[in-house]
mmCIF file of C-alpha atoms in Angstrom:
data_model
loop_
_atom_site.group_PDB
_atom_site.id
_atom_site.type_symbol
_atom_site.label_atom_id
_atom_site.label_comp_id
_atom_site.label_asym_id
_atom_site.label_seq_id
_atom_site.Cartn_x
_atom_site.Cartn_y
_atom_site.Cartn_z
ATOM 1 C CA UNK A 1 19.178 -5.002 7.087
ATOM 2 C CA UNK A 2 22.062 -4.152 4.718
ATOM 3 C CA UNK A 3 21.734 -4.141 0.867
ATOM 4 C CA UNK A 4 23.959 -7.196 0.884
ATOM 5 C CA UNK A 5 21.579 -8.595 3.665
ATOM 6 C CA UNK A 6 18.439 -8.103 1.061
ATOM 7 C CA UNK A 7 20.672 -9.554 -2.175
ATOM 8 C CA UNK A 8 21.165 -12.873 0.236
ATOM 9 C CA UNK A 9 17.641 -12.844 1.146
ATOM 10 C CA UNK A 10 16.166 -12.535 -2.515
ATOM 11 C CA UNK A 11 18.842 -14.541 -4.101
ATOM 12 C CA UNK A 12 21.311 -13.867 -6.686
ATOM 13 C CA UNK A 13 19.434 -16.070 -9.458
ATOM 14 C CA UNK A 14 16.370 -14.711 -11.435
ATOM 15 C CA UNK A 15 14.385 -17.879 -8.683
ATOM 16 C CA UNK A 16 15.875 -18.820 -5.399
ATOM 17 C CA UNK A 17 15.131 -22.811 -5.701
ATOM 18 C CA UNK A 18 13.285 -22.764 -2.824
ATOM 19 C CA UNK A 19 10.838 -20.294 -3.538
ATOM 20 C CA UNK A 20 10.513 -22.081 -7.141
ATOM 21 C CA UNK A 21 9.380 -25.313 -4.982
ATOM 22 C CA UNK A 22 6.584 -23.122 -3.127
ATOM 23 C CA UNK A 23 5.648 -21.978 -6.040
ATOM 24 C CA UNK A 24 5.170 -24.817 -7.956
ATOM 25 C CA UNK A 25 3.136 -26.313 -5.077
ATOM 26 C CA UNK A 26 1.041 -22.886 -4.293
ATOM 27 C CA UNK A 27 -0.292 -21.047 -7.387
ATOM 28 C CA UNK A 28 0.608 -17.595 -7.150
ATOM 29 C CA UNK A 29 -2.885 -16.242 -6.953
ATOM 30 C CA UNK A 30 -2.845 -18.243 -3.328
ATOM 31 C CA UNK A 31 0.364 -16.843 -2.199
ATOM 32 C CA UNK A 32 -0.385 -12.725 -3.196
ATOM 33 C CA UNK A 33 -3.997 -13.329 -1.854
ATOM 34 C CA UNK A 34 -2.696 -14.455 1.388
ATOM 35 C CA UNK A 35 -0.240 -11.866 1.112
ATOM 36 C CA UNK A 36 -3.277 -8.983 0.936
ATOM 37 C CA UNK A 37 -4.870 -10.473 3.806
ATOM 38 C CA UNK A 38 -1.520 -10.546 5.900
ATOM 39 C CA UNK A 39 -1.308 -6.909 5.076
ATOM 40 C CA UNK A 40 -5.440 -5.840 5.262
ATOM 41 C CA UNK A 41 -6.286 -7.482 8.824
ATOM 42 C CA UNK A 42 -3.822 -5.628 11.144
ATOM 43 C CA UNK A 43 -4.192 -2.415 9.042
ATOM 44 C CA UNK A 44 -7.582 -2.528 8.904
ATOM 45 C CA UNK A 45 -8.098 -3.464 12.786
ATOM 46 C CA UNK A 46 -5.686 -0.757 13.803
ATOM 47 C CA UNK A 47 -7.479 1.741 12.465
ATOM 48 C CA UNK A 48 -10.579 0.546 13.368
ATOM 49 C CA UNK A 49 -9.445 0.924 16.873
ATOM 50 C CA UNK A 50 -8.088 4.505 16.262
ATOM 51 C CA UNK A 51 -11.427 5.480 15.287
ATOM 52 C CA UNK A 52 -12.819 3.666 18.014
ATOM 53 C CA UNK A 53 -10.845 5.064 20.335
ATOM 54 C CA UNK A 54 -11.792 8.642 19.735
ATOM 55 C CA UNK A 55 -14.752 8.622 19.580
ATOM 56 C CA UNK A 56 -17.224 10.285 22.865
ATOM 57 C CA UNK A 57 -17.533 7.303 25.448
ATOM 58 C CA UNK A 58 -14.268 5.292 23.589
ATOM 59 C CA UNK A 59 -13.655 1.545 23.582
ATOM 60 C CA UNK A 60 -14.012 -1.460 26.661
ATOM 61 C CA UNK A 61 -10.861 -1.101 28.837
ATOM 62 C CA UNK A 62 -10.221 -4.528 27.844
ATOM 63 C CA UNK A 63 -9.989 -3.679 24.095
ATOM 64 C CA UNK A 64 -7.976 -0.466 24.990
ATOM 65 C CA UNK A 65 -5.261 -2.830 26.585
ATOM 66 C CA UNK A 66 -5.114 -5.510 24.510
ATOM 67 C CA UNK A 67 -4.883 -3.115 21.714
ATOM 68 C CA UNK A 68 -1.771 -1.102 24.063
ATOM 69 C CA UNK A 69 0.010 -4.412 24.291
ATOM 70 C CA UNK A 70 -0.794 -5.538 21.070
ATOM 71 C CA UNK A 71 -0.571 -2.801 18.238
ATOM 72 C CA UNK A 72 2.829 -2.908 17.791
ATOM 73 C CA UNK A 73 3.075 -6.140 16.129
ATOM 74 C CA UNK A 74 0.542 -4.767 13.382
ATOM 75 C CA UNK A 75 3.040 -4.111 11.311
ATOM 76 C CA UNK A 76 4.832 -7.728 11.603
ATOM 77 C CA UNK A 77 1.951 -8.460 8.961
ATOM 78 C CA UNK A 78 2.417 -6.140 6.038
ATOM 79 C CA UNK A 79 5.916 -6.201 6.500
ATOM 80 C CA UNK A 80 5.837 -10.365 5.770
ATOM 81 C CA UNK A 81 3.230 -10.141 3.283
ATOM 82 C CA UNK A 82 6.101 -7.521 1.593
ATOM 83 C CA UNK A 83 8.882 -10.190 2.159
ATOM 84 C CA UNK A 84 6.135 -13.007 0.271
ATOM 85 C CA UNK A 85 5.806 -11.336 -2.726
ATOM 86 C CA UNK A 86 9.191 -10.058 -3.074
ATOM 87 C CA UNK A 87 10.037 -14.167 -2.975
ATOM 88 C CA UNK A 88 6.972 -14.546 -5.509
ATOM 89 C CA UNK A 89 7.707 -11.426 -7.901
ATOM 90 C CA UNK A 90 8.602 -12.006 -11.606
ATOM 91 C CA UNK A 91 11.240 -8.898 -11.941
ATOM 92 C CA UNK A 92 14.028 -9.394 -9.704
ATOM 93 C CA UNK A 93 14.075 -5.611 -9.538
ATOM 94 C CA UNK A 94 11.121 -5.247 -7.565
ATOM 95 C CA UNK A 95 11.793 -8.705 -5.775
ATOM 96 C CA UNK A 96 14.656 -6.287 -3.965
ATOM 97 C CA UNK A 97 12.511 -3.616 -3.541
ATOM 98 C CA UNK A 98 9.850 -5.433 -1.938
ATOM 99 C CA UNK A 99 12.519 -7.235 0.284
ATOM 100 C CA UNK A 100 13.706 -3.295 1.680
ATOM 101 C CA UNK A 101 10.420 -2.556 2.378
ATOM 102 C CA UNK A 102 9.478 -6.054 3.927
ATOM 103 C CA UNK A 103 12.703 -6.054 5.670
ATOM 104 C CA UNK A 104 13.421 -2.789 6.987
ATOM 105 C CA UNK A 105 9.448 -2.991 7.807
ATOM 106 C CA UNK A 106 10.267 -5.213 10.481
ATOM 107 C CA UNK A 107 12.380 -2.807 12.319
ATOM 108 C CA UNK A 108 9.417 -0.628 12.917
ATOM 109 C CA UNK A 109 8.837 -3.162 15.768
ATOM 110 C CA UNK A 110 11.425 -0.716 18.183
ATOM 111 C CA UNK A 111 10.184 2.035 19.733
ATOM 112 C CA UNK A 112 13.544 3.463 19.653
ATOM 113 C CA UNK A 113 14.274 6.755 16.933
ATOM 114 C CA UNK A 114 17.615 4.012 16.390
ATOM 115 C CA UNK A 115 15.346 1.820 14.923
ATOM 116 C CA UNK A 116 12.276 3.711 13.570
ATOM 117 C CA UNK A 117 14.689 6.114 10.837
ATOM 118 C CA UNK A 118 16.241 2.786 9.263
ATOM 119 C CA UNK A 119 13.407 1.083 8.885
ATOM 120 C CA UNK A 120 11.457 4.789 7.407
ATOM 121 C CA UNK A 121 14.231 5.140 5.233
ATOM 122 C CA UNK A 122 14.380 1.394 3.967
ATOM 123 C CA UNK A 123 10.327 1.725 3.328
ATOM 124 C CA UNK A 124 10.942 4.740 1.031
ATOM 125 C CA UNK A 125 13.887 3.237 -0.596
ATOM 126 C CA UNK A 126 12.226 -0.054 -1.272
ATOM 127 C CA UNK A 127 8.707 1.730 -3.346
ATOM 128 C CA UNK A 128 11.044 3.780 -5.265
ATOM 129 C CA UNK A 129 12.999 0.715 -6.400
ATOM 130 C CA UNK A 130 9.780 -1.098 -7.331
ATOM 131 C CA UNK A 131 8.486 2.067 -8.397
ATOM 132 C CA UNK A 132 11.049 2.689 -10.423
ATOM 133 C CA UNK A 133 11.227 -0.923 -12.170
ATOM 134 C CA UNK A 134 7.628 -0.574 -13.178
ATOM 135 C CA UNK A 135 7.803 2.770 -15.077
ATOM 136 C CA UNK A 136 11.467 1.794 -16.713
ATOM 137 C CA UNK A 137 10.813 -0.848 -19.000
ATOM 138 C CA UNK A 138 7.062 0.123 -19.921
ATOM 139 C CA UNK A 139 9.177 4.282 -20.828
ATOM 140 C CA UNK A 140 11.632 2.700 -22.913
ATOM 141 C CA UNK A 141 8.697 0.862 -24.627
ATOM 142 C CA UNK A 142 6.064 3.522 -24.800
ATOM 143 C CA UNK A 143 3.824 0.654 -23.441
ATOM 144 C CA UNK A 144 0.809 2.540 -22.428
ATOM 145 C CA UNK A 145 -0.662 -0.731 -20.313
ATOM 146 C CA UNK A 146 2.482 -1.183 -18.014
ATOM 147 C CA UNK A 147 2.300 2.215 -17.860
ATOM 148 C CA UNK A 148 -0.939 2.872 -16.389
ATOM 149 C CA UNK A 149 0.049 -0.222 -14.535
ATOM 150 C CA UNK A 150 2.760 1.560 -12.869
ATOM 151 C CA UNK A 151 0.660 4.864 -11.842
ATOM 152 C CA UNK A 152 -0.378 3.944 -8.365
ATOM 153 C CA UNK A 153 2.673 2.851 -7.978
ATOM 154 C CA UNK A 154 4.655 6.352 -8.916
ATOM 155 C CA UNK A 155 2.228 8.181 -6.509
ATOM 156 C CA UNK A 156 2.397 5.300 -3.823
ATOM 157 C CA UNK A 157 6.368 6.377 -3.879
ATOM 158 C CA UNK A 158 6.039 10.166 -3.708
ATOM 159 C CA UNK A 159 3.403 9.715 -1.167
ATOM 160 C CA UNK A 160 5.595 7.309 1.220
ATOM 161 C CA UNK A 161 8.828 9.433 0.790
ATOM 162 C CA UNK A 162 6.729 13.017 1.414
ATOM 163 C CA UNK A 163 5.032 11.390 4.417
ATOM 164 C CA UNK A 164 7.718 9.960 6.451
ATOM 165 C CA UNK A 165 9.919 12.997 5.355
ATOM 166 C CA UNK A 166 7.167 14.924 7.165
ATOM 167 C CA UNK A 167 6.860 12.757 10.620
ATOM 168 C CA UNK A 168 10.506 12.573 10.613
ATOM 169 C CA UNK A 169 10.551 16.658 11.291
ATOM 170 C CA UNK A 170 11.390 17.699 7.681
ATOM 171 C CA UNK A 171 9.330 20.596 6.377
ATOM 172 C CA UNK A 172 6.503 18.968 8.003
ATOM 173 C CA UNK A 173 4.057 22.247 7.333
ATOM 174 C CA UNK A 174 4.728 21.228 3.505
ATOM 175 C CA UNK A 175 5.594 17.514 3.220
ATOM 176 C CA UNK A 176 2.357 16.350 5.546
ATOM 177 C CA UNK A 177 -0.196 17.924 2.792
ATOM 178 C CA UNK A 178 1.878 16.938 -0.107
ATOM 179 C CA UNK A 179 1.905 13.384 1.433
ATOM 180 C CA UNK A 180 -1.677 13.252 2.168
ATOM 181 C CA UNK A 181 -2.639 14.559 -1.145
ATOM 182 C CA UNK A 182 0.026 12.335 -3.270
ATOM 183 C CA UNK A 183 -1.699 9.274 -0.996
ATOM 184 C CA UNK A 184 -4.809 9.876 -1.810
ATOM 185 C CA UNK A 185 -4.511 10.278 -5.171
ATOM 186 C CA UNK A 186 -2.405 7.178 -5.488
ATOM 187 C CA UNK A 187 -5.938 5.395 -4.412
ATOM 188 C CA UNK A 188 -7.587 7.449 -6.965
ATOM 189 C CA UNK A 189 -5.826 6.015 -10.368
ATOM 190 C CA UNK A 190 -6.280 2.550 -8.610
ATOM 191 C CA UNK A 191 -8.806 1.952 -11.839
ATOM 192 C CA UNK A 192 -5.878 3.091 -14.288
ATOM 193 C CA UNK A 193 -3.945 -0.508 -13.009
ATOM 194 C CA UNK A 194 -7.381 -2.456 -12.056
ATOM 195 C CA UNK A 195 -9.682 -1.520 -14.943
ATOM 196 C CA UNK A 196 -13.108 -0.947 -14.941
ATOM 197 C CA UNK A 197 -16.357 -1.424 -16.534
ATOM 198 C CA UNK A 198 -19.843 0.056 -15.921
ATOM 199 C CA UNK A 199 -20.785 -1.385 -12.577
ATOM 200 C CA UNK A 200 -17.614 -0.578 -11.053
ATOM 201 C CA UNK A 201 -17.579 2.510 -12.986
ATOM 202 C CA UNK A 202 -21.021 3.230 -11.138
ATOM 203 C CA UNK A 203 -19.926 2.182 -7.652
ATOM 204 C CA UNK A 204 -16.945 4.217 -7.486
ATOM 205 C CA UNK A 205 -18.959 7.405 -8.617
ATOM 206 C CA UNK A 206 -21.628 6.288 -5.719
ATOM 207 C CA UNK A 207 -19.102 6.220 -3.379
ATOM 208 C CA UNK A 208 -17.671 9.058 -3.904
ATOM 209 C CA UNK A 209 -20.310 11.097 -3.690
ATOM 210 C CA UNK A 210 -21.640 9.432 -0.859
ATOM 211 C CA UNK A 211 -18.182 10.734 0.621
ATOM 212 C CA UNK A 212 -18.232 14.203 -0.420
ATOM 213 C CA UNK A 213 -21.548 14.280 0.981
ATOM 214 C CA UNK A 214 -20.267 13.268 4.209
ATOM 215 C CA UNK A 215 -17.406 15.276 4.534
ATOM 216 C CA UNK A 216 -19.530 18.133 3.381
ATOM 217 C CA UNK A 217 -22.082 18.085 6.076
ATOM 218 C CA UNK A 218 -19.935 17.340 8.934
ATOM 219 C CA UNK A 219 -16.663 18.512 8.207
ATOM 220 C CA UNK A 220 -15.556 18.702 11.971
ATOM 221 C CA UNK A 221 -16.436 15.573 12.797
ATOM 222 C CA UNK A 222 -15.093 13.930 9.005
ATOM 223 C CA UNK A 223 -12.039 15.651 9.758
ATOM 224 C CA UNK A 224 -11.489 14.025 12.744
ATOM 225 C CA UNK A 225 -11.784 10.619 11.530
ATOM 226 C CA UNK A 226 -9.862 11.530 8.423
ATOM 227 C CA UNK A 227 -7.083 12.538 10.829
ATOM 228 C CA UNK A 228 -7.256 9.796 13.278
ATOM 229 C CA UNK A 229 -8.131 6.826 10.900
ATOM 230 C CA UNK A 230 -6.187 7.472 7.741
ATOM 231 C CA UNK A 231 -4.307 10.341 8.589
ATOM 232 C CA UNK A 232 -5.139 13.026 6.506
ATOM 233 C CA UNK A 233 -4.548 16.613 6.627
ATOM 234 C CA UNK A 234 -4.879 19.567 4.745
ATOM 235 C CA UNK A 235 -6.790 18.136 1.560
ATOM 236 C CA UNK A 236 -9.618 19.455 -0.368
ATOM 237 C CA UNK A 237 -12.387 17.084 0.069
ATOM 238 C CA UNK A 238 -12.803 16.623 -3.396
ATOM 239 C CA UNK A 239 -9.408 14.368 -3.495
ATOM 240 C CA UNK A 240 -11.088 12.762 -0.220
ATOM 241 C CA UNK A 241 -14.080 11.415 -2.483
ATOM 242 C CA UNK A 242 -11.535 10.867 -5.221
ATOM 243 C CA UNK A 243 -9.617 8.566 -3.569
ATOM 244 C CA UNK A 244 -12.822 6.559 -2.081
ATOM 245 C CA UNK A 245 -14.001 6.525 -5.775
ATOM 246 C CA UNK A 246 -10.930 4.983 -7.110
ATOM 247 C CA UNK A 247 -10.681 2.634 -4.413
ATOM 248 C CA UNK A 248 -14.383 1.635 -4.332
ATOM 249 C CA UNK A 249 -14.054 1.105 -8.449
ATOM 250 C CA UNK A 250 -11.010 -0.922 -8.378
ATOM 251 C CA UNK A 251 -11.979 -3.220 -5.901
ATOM 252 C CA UNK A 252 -15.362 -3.924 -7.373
ATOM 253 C CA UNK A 253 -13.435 -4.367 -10.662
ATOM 254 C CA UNK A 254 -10.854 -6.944 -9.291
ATOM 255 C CA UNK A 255 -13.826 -8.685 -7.869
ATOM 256 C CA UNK A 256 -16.145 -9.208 -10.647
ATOM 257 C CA UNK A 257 -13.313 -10.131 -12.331
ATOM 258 C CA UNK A 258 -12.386 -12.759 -10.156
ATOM 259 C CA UNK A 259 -9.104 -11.226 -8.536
ATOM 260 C CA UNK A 260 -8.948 -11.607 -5.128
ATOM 261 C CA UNK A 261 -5.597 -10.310 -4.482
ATOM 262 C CA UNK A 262 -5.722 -7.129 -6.797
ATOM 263 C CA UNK A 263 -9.188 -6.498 -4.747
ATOM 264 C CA UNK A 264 -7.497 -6.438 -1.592
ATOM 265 C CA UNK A 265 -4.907 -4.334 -2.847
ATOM 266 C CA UNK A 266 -7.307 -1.911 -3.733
ATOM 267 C CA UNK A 267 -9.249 -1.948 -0.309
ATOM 268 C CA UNK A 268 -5.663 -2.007 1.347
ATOM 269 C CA UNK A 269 -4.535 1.273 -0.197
ATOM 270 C CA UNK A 270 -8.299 2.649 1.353
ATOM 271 C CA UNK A 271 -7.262 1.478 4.934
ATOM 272 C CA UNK A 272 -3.627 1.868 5.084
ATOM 273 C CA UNK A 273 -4.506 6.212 4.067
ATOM 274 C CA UNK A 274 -1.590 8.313 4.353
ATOM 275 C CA UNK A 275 1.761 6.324 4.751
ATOM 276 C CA UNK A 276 3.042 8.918 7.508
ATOM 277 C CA UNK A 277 3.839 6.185 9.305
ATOM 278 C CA UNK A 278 5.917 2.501 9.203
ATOM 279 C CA UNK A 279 3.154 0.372 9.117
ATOM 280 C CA UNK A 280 1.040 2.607 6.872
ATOM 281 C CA UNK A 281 3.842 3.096 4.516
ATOM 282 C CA UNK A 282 4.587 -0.824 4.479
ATOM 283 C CA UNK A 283 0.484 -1.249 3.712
ATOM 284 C CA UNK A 284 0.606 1.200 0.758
ATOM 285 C CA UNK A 285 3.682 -0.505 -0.704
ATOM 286 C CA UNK A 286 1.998 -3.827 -0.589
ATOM 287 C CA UNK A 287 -1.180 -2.325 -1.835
ATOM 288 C CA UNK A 288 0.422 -0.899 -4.414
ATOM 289 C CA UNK A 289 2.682 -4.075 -5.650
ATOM 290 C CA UNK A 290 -0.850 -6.411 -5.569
ATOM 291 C CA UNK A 291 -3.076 -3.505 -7.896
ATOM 292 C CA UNK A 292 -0.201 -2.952 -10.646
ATOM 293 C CA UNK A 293 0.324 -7.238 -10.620
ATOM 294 C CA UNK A 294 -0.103 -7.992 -14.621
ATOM 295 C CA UNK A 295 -0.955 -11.527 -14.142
ATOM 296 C CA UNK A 296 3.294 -12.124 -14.775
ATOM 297 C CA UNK A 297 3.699 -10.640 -18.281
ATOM 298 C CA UNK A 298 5.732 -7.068 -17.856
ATOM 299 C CA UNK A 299 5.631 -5.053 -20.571
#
C-alpha cells in the first residue's frame, strides 16, 4: 500500500461520508470496543498457544494443526481493528497513521521477506505518525493531560521501530533489549493515559509483585515463557513487574470507570509483549491508539 493508496483510503476530507453514516448509527464507544476485541482474541490465543506449545507434554495434535494452518491469519484481526479506528479517529493525522499500520499490517499475511519488510516498515512508520500527532499539539501547548496521554504512545513507537529493526538483522544484540525494555515500559505508563485511583492503584502494585515474585523464584522457567509468550529478552525483572503493574492498573481503571475499549487496550498492550514481530507490532499500535483515546477532545 502506497501513501497515495492510504490518502484514498482515509479520505481527503476531515470525515469520509461514509464513515460519518457508521458513525452516526454506531456510537464510537461500540466501534473502538469492537475494535479491542478484533485486536485481543487472535493475540491473546496465539500466545496462548505459544505457551502451550512449549511446555513438557505440549498441546493435542489437533490443536497443533489447526493452530499450523491457522495462525497466520491472526494478524488479519489487529490489522482491521487498526484500519476501524483510523476510519473512526478525530485527528486526521493519526487517521493516516493508523491506516499504514492497518494497511501495511495486512501484508504480514506472506510468508515471503518481499512482503514481510513492507509491511515491518509500514507498522513502524504508521506509530510514529500517530505518535507523533499526539505529542505535537499537546508540546506546542504545554498541555500536561495530552501529554501524559501521548506517553504510551512515544514508547509504543520506539519499542515497534527497535524491535522489528532487531528481527530484521539490524544490531539485533542491541535493538532486541532496547525493544523489549522500551515495550515493556510502554505498558508501564499505561496509568499516565488511563488514570488511576486507589483500587487500581492497589491492584497494579499486587500484581506486580505477584510477578516479581514469580520471576524471582523460577527464573528459568519465567524466562522461558517471557521469551516464548511475549517475547522478551534481556530485561531486568523489575521492568517485567513494571509493566504487569501498569497494565494490571490501567485496565482495572478503564473498567471501574466504565471504559471498555481503553480496558482492552490496556490488557492488549499485556498480550501483544514485545512488538518484534508484525502481528505484535500491529497489537501494540492498536493498544496504544485505544489507552491514549481522550473521549474526542485533543488538547
Amino acid at each position: 500500500m502506497t501513501g497515495r493508496g492510504v490518502e484514498d483510503a482515509v479520505g481527503s476530507n476531515p470525515r469520509p461520508s461514509g464513515v460519518a453514516a457508521l458513525r452516526s448509527r454506531t456510537p464510537d464507544g461500540v466501534l473502538r470496543t469492537l475494535a479491542g476485541v478484533l485486536a485481543v482474541v487472535p493475540l491473546a490465543a496465539v500466545t496462548a498457544y505459544r505457551v502451550g506449545h512449549n511446555v513438557p507434554g505440549g498441546l493435542p495434535a489437533g490443536v497443533t494443526t489447526l493452530a499450523a494452518d491457522w495462525s497466520a491469519l491472526a494478524v488479519v484481526g489487529p490489522a482491521f481493528a487498526g484500519l476501524l479506528l483510523a476510519a473512526t479517529a478525530d485527528s486526521k493525522v493519526e487517521r493516516v497513521g493508523l491506516a499504514f499500520a492497518g494497511g501495511f499490517g495486512v501484508l504480514a499475511l506472506g510468508t515471503a521477506a518481499a512482503a514481510w519488510q513492507p509491511a515491518a516498515i509500514g507498522v513502524s512508520v504508521g506509530v510514529a505518525v500517530v505518535a507523533a500527532d499526539r505529542f505535537v499539539a499537546p508540546g506546542r501547548k504545554r498541555e500536561w493531560n495530552g501529554a501524559r496521554r501521548a506517553a504510551p504512545v512515544g514508547f509504543a513507537a520506539v519499542g515497534v521501530a527497535t524491535s522489528l529493526a532487531a528481527a530484521a538483522g539490524v544490531w539485533p544484540a542491541t535493538l532486541r533489549p532496547l525493544g523489549s525494555g522500551v515495550a515493556l515500559a510502554a505498558v508501564g505508563v499505561v496509568p499516565l493515559a488511563v488514570g488511576w485511583d486507589r483500587i487500581s492503584a492497589l491492584a497494579g502494585i499486587t500484581a506486580g509483585l505477584a510477578t516479581f515474585g514469580i520471576v524471582a523464584s523460577a527464573p528459568y522457567v519465567a524466562g522461558a515463557v517471557l521469551l516464548v509468550g511475549g517475547g522478551v529478552v534481556g530485561v531486568p525483572t523489575s521492568l517485567v513487574a513494571f509493566a504487569a503493574a501498569g497494565g494490571t492498573a490501567g485496565a482495572v481503571s478503564a473498567l471501574r470507570d466504565g471504559r471498555p475499549a481503553v480496558a482492552l487496550g490496556a490488557a492488549l498492550f499485556c498480550v501483544a509483549g514485545v512488538p518484534a514481530t508484525v502481528l505484535r507490532a500491529t497489537g501494540v499500535v492498536v493498544a496504544a491508539a485505544l489507552v491514549a483515546y481522550d473521549g474526542g477532545e485533543r488538547a
